mmCIF file of N, CA and C in Angstrom:
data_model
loop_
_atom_site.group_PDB
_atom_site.id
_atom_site.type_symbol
_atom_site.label_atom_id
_atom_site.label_comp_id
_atom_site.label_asym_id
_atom_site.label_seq_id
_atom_site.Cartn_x
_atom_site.Cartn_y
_atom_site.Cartn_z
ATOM 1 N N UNK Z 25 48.081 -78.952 -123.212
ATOM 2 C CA UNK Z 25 47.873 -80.239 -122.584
ATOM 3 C C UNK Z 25 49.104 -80.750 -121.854
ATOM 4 N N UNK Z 26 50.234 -79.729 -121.891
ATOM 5 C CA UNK Z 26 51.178 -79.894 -121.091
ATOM 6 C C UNK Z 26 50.937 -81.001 -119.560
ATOM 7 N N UNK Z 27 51.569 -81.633 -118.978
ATOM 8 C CA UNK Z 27 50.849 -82.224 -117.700
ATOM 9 C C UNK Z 27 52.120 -81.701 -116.665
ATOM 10 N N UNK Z 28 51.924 -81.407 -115.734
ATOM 11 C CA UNK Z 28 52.662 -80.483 -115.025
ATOM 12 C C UNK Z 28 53.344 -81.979 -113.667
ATOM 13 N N UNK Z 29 54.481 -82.899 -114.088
ATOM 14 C CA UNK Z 29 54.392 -83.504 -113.218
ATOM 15 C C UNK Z 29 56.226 -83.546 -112.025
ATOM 16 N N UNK Z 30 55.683 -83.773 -110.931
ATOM 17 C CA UNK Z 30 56.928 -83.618 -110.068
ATOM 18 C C UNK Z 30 58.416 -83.950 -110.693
ATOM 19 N N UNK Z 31 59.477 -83.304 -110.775
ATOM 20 C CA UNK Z 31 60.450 -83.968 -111.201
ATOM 21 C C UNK Z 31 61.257 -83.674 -109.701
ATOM 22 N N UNK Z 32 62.753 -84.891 -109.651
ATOM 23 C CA UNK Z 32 63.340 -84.152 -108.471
ATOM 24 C C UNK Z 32 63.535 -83.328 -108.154
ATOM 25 N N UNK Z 33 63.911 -82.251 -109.149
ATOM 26 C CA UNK Z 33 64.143 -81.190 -108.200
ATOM 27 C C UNK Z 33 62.902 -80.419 -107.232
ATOM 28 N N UNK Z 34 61.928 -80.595 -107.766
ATOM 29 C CA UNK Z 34 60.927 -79.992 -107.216
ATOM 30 C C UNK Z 34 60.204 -81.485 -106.162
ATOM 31 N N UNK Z 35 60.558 -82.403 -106.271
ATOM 32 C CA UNK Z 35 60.167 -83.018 -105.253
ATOM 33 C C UNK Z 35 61.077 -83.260 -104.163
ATOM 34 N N UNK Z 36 61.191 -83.353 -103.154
ATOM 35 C CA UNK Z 36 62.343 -83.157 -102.037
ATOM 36 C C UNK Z 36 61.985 -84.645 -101.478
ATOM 37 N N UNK Z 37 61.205 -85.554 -101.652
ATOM 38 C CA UNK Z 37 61.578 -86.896 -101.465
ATOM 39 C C UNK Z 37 61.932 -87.550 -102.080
ATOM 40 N N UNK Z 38 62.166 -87.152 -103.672
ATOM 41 C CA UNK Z 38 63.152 -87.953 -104.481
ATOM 42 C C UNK Z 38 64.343 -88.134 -104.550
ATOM 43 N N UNK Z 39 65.094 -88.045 -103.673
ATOM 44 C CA UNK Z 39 66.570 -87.984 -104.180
ATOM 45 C C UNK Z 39 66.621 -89.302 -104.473
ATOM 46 N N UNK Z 40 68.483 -89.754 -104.958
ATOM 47 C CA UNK Z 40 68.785 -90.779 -104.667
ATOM 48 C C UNK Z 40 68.893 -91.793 -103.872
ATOM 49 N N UNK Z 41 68.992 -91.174 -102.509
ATOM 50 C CA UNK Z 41 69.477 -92.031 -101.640
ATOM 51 C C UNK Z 41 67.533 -92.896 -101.456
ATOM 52 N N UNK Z 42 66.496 -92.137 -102.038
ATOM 53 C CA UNK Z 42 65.371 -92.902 -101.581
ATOM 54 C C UNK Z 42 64.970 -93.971 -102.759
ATOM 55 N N UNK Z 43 65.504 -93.622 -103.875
ATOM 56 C CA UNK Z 43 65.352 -94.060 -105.059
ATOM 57 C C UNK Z 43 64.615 -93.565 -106.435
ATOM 58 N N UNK Z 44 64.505 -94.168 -106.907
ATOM 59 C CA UNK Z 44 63.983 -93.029 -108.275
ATOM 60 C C UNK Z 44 62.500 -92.274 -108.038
ATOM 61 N N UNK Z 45 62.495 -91.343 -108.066
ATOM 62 C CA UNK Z 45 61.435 -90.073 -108.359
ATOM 63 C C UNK Z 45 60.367 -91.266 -109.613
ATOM 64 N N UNK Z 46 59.034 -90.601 -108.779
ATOM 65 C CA UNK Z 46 58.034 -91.347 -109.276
ATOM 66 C C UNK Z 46 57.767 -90.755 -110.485
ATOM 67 N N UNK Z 47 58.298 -89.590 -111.017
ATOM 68 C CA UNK Z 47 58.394 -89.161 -112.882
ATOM 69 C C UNK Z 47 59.683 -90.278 -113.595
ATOM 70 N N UNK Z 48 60.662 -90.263 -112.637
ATOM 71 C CA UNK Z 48 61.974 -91.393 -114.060
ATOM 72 C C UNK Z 48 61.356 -92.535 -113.813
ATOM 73 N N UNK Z 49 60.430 -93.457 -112.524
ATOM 74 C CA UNK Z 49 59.897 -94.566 -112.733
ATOM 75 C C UNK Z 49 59.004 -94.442 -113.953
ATOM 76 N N UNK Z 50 58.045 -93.892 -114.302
ATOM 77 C CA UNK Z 50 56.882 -93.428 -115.271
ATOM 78 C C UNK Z 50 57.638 -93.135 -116.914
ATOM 79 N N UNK Z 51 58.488 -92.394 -116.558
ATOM 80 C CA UNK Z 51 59.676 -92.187 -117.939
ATOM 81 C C UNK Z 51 59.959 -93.630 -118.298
ATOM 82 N N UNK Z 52 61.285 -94.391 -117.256
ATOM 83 C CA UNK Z 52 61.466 -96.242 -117.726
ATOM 84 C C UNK Z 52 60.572 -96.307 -118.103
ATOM 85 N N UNK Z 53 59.119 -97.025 -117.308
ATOM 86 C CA UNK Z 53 58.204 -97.676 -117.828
ATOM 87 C C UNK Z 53 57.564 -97.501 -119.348
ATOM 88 N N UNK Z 54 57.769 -95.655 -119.298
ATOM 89 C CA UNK Z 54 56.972 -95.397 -120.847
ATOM 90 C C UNK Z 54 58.205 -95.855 -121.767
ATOM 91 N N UNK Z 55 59.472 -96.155 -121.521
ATOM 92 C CA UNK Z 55 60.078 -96.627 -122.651
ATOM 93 C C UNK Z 55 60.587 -97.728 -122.879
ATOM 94 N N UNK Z 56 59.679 -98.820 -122.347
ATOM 95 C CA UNK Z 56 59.836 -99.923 -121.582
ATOM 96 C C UNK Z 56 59.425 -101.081 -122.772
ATOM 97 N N UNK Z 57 58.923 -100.294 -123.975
ATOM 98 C CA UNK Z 57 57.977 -101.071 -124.850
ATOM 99 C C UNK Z 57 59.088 -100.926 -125.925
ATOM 100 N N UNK Z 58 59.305 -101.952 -126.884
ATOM 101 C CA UNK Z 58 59.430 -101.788 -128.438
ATOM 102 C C UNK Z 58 58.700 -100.935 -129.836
ATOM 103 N N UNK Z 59 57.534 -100.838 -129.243
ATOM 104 C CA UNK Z 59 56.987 -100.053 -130.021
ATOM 105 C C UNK Z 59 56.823 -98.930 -129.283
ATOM 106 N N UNK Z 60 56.893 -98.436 -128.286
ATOM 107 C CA UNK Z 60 56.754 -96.798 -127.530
ATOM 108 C C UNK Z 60 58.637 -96.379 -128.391
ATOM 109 N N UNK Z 61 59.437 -97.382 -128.014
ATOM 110 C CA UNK Z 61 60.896 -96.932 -128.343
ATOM 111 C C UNK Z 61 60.580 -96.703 -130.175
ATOM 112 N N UNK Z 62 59.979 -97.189 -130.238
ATOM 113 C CA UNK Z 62 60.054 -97.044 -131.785
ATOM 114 C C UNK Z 62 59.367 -95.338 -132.554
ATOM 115 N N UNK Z 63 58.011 -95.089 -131.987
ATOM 116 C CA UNK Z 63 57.210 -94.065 -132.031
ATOM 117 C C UNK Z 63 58.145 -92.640 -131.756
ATOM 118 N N UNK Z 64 59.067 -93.206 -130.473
ATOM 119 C CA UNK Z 64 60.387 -91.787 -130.251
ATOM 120 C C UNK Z 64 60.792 -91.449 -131.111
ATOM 121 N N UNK Z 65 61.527 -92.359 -132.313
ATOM 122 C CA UNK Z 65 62.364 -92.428 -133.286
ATOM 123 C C UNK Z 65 61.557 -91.646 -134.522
ATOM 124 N N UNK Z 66 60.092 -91.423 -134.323
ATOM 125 C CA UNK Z 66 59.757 -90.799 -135.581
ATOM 126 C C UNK Z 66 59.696 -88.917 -135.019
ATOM 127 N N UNK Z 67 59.929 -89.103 -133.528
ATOM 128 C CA UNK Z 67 60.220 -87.314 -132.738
ATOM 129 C C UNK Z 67 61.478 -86.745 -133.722
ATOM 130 N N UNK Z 68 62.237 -87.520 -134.137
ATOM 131 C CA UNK Z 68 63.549 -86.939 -134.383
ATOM 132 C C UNK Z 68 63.656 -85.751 -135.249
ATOM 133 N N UNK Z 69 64.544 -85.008 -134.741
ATOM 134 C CA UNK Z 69 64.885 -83.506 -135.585
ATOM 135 C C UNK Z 69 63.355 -82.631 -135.216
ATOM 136 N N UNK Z 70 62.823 -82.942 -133.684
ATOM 137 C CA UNK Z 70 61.987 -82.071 -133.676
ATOM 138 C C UNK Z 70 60.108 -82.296 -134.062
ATOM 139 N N UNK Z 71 60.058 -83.171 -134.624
ATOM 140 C CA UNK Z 71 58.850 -83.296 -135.571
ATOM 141 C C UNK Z 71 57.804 -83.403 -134.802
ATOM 142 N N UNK Z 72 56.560 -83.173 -135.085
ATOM 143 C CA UNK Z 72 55.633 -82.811 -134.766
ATOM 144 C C UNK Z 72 54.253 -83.528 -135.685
ATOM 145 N N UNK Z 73 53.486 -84.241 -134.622
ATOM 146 C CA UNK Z 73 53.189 -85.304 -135.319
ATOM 147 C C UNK Z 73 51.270 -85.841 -134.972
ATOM 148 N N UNK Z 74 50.296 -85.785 -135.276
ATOM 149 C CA UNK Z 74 49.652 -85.756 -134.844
ATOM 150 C C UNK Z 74 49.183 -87.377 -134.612
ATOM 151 N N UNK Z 75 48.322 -88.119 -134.268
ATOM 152 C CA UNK Z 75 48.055 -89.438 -133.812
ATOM 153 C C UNK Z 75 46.939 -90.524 -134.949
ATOM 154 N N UNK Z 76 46.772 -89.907 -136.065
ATOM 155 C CA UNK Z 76 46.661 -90.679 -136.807
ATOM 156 C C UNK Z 76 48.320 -90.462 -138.007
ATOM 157 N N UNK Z 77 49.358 -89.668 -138.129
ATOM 158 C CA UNK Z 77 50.418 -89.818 -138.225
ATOM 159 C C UNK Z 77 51.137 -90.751 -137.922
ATOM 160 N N UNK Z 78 51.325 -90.772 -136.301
ATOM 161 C CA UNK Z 78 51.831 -91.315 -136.103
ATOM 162 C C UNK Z 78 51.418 -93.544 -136.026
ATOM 163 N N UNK Z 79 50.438 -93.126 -136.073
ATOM 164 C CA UNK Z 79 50.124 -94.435 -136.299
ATOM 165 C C UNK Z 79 50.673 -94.690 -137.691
ATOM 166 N N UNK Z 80 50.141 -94.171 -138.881
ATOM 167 C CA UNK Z 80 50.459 -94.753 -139.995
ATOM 168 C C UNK Z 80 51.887 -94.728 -140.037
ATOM 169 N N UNK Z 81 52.690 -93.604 -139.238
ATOM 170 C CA UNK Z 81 54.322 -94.318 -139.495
ATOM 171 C C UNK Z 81 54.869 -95.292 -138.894
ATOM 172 N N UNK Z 82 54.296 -95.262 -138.345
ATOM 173 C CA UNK Z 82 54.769 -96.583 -137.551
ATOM 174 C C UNK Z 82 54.079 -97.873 -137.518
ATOM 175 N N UNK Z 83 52.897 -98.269 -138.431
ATOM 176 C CA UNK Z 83 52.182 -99.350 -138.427
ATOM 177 C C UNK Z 83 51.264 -99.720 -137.586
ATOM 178 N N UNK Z 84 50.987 -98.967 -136.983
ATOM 179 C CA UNK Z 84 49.866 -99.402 -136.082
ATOM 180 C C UNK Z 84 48.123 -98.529 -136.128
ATOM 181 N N UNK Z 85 47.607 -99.282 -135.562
ATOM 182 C CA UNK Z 85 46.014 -98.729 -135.574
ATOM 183 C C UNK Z 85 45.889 -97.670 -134.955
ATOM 184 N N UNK Z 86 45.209 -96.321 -135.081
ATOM 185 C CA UNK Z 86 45.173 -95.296 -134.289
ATOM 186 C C UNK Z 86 44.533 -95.417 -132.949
ATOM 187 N N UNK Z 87 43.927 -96.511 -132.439
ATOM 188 C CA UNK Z 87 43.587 -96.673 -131.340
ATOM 189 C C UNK Z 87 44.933 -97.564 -130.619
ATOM 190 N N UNK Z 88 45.135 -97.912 -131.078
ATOM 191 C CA UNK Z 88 47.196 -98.476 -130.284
ATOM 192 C C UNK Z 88 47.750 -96.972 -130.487
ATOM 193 N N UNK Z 89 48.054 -96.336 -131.698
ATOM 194 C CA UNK Z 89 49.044 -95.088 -131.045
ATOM 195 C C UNK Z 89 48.385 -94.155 -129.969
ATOM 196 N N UNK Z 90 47.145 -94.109 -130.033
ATOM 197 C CA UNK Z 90 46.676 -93.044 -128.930
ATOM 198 C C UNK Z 90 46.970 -93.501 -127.606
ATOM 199 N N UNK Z 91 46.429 -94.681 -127.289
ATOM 200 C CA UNK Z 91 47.214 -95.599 -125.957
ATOM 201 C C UNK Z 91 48.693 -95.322 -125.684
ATOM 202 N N UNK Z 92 49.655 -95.553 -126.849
ATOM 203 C CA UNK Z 92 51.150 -95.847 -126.517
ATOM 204 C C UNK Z 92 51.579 -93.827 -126.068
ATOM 205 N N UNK Z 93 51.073 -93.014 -127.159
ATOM 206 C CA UNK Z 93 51.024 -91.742 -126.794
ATOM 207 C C UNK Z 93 50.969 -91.549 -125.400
ATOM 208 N N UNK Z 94 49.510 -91.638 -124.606
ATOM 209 C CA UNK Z 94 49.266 -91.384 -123.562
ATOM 210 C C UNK Z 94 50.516 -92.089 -122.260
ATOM 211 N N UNK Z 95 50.665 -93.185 -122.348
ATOM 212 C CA UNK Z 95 51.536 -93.462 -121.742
ATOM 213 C C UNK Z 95 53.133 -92.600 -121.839
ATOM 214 N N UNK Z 96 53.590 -92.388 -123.134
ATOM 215 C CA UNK Z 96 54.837 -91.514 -123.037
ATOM 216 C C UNK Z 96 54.604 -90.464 -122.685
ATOM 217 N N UNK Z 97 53.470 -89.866 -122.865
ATOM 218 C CA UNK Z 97 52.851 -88.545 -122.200
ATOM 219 C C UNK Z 97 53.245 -88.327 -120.821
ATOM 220 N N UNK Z 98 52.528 -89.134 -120.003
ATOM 221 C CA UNK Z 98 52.317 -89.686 -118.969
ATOM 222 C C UNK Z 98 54.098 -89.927 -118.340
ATOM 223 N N UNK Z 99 54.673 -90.956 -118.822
ATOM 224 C CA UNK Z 99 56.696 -90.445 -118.641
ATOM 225 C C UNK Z 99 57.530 -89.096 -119.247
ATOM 226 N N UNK Z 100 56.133 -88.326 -119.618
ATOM 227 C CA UNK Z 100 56.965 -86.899 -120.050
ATOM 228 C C UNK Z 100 58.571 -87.422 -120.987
ATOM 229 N N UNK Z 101 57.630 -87.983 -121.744
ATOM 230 C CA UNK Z 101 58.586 -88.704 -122.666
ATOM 231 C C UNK Z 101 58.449 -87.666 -123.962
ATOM 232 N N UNK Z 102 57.023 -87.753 -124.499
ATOM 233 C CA UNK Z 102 56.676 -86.510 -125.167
ATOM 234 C C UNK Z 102 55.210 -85.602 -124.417
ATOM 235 N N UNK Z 103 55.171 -84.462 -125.142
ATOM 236 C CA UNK Z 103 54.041 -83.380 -124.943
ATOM 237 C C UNK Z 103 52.988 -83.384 -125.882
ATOM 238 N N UNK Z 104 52.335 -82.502 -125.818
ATOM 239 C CA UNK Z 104 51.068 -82.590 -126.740
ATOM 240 C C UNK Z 104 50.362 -81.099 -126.704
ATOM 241 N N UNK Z 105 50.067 -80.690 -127.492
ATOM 242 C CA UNK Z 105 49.041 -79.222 -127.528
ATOM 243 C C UNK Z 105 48.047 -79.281 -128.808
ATOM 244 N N UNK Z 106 46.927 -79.198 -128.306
ATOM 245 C CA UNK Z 106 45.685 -78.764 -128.993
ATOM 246 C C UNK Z 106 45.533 -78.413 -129.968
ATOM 247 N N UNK Z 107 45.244 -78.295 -131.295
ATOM 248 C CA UNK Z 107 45.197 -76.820 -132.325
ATOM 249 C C UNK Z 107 43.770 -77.599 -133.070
ATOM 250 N N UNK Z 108 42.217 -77.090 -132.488
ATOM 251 C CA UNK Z 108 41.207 -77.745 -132.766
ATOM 252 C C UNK Z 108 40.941 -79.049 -132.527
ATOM 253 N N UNK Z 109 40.703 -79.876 -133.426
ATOM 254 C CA UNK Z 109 40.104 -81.176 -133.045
ATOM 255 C C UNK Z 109 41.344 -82.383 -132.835
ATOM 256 N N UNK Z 110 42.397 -81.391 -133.264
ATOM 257 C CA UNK Z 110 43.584 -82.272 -133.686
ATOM 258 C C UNK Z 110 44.535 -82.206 -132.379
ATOM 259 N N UNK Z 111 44.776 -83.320 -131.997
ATOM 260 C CA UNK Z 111 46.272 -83.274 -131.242
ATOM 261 C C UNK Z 111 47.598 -83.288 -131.845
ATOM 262 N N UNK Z 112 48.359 -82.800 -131.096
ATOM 263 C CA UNK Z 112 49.346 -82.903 -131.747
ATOM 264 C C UNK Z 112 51.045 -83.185 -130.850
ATOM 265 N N UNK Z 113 51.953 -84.336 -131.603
ATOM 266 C CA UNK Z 113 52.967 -84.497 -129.849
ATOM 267 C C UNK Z 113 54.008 -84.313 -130.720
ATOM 268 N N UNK Z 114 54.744 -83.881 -129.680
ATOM 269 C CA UNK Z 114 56.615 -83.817 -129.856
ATOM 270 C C UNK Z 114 57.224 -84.260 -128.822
ATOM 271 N N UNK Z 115 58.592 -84.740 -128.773
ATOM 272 C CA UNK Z 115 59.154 -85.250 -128.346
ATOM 273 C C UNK Z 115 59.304 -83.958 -126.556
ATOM 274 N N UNK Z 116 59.394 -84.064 -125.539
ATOM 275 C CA UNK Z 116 59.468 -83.359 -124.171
ATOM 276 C C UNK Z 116 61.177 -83.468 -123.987
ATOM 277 N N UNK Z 117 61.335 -82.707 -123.843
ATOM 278 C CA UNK Z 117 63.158 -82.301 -124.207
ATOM 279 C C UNK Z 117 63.693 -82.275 -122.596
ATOM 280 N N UNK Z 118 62.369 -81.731 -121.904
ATOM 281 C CA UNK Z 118 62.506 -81.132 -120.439
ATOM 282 C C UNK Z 118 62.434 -82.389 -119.753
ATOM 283 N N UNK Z 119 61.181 -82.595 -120.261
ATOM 284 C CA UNK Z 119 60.884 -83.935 -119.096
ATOM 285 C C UNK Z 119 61.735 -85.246 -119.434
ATOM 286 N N UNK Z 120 62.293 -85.663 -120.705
ATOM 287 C CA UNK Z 120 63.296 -86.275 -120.930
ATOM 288 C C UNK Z 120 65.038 -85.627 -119.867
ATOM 289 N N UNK Z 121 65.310 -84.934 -120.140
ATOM 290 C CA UNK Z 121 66.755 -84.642 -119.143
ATOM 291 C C UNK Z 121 66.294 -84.700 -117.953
ATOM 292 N N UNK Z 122 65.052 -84.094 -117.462
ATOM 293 C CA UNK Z 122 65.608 -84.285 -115.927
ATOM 294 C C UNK Z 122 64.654 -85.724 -115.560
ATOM 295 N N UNK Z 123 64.128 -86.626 -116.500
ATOM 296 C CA UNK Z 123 64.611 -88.079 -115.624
ATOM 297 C C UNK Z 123 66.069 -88.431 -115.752
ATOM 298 N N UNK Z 124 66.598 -88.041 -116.947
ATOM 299 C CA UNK Z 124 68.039 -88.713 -117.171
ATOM 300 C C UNK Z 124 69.035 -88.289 -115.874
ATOM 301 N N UNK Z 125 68.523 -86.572 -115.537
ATOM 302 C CA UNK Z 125 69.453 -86.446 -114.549
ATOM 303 C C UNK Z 125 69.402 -87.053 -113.385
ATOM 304 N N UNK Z 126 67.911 -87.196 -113.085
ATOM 305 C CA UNK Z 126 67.232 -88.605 -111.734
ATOM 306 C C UNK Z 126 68.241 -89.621 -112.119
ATOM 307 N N UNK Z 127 68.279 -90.228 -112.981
ATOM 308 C CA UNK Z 127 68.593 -91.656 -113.322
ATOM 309 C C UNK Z 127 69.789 -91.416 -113.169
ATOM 310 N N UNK Z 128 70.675 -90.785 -113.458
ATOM 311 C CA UNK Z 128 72.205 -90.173 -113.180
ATOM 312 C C UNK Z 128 72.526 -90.146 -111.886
ATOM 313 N N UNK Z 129 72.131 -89.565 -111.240
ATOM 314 C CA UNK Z 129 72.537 -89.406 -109.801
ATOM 315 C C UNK Z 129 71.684 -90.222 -109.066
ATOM 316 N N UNK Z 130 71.106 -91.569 -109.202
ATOM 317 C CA UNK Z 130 70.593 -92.778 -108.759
ATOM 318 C C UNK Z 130 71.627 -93.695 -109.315
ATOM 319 N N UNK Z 131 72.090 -93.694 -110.474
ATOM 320 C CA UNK Z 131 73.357 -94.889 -110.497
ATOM 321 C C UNK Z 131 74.451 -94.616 -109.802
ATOM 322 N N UNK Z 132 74.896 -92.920 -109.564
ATOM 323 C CA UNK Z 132 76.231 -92.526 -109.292
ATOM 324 C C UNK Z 132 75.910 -92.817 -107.664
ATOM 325 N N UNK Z 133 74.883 -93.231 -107.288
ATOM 326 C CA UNK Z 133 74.660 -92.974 -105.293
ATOM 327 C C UNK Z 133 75.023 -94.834 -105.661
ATOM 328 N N UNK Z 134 74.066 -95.202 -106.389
ATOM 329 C CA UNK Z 134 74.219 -96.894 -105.792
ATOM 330 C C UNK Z 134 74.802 -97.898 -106.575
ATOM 331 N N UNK Z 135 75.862 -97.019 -107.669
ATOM 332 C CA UNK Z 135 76.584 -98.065 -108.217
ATOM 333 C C UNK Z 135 78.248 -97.362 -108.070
#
């Protein structure tokens, strides 16, 4: 369920000088929440977590974590793969660095 989405390097109208690549806008936004920032924090050391999991660690109803999921999904914040009826997400290691590197060389052009 990987989602295959543009990052700069592979998009050639993202640089800096145009402004952030429409994947690190989608990344901010997915971590834009208190509770999306919070749900990251249970990725740590790797973990692997399926969506009624992650709801109960974090307090919320499994119809709020499936929402907040999809959205970090969506900022390739984390991933997700199949195994039967079950989903299952981890933290996106890939799609996390190269917004950071977007976001890097967007402060270093305009600050």
């Amino acid at each position: 369920m990987d989602q295959a989405t543009p990052t700069p390097a592979t998009d050639p109208s993202a640089g800096p000088e145009s402004g952030l690549g429409p994947a690190t806008q989608e990344f901010l936004r997915a971590l834009g929440s208190p509770t999306r920032q919070r749900i990251m924090m249970l990725f740590a050391q790797g973990a692997e977590l399926s969506v009624g999991e992650v709801a109960e660690r974090a307090g919320i109803s499994q119809a709020t974590a499936s929402q907040q999921l999809t959205l970090l999904r969506r900022g390739r914040v984390v991933t997700s793969r199949r195994a039967g009826k079950t989903v299952y997400y981890r933290a996106d290691r890939d799609g996390v660095l190269a917004a950071l590197a977007d976001l890097r060389a967007y402060l270093l052009t305009c600050c």
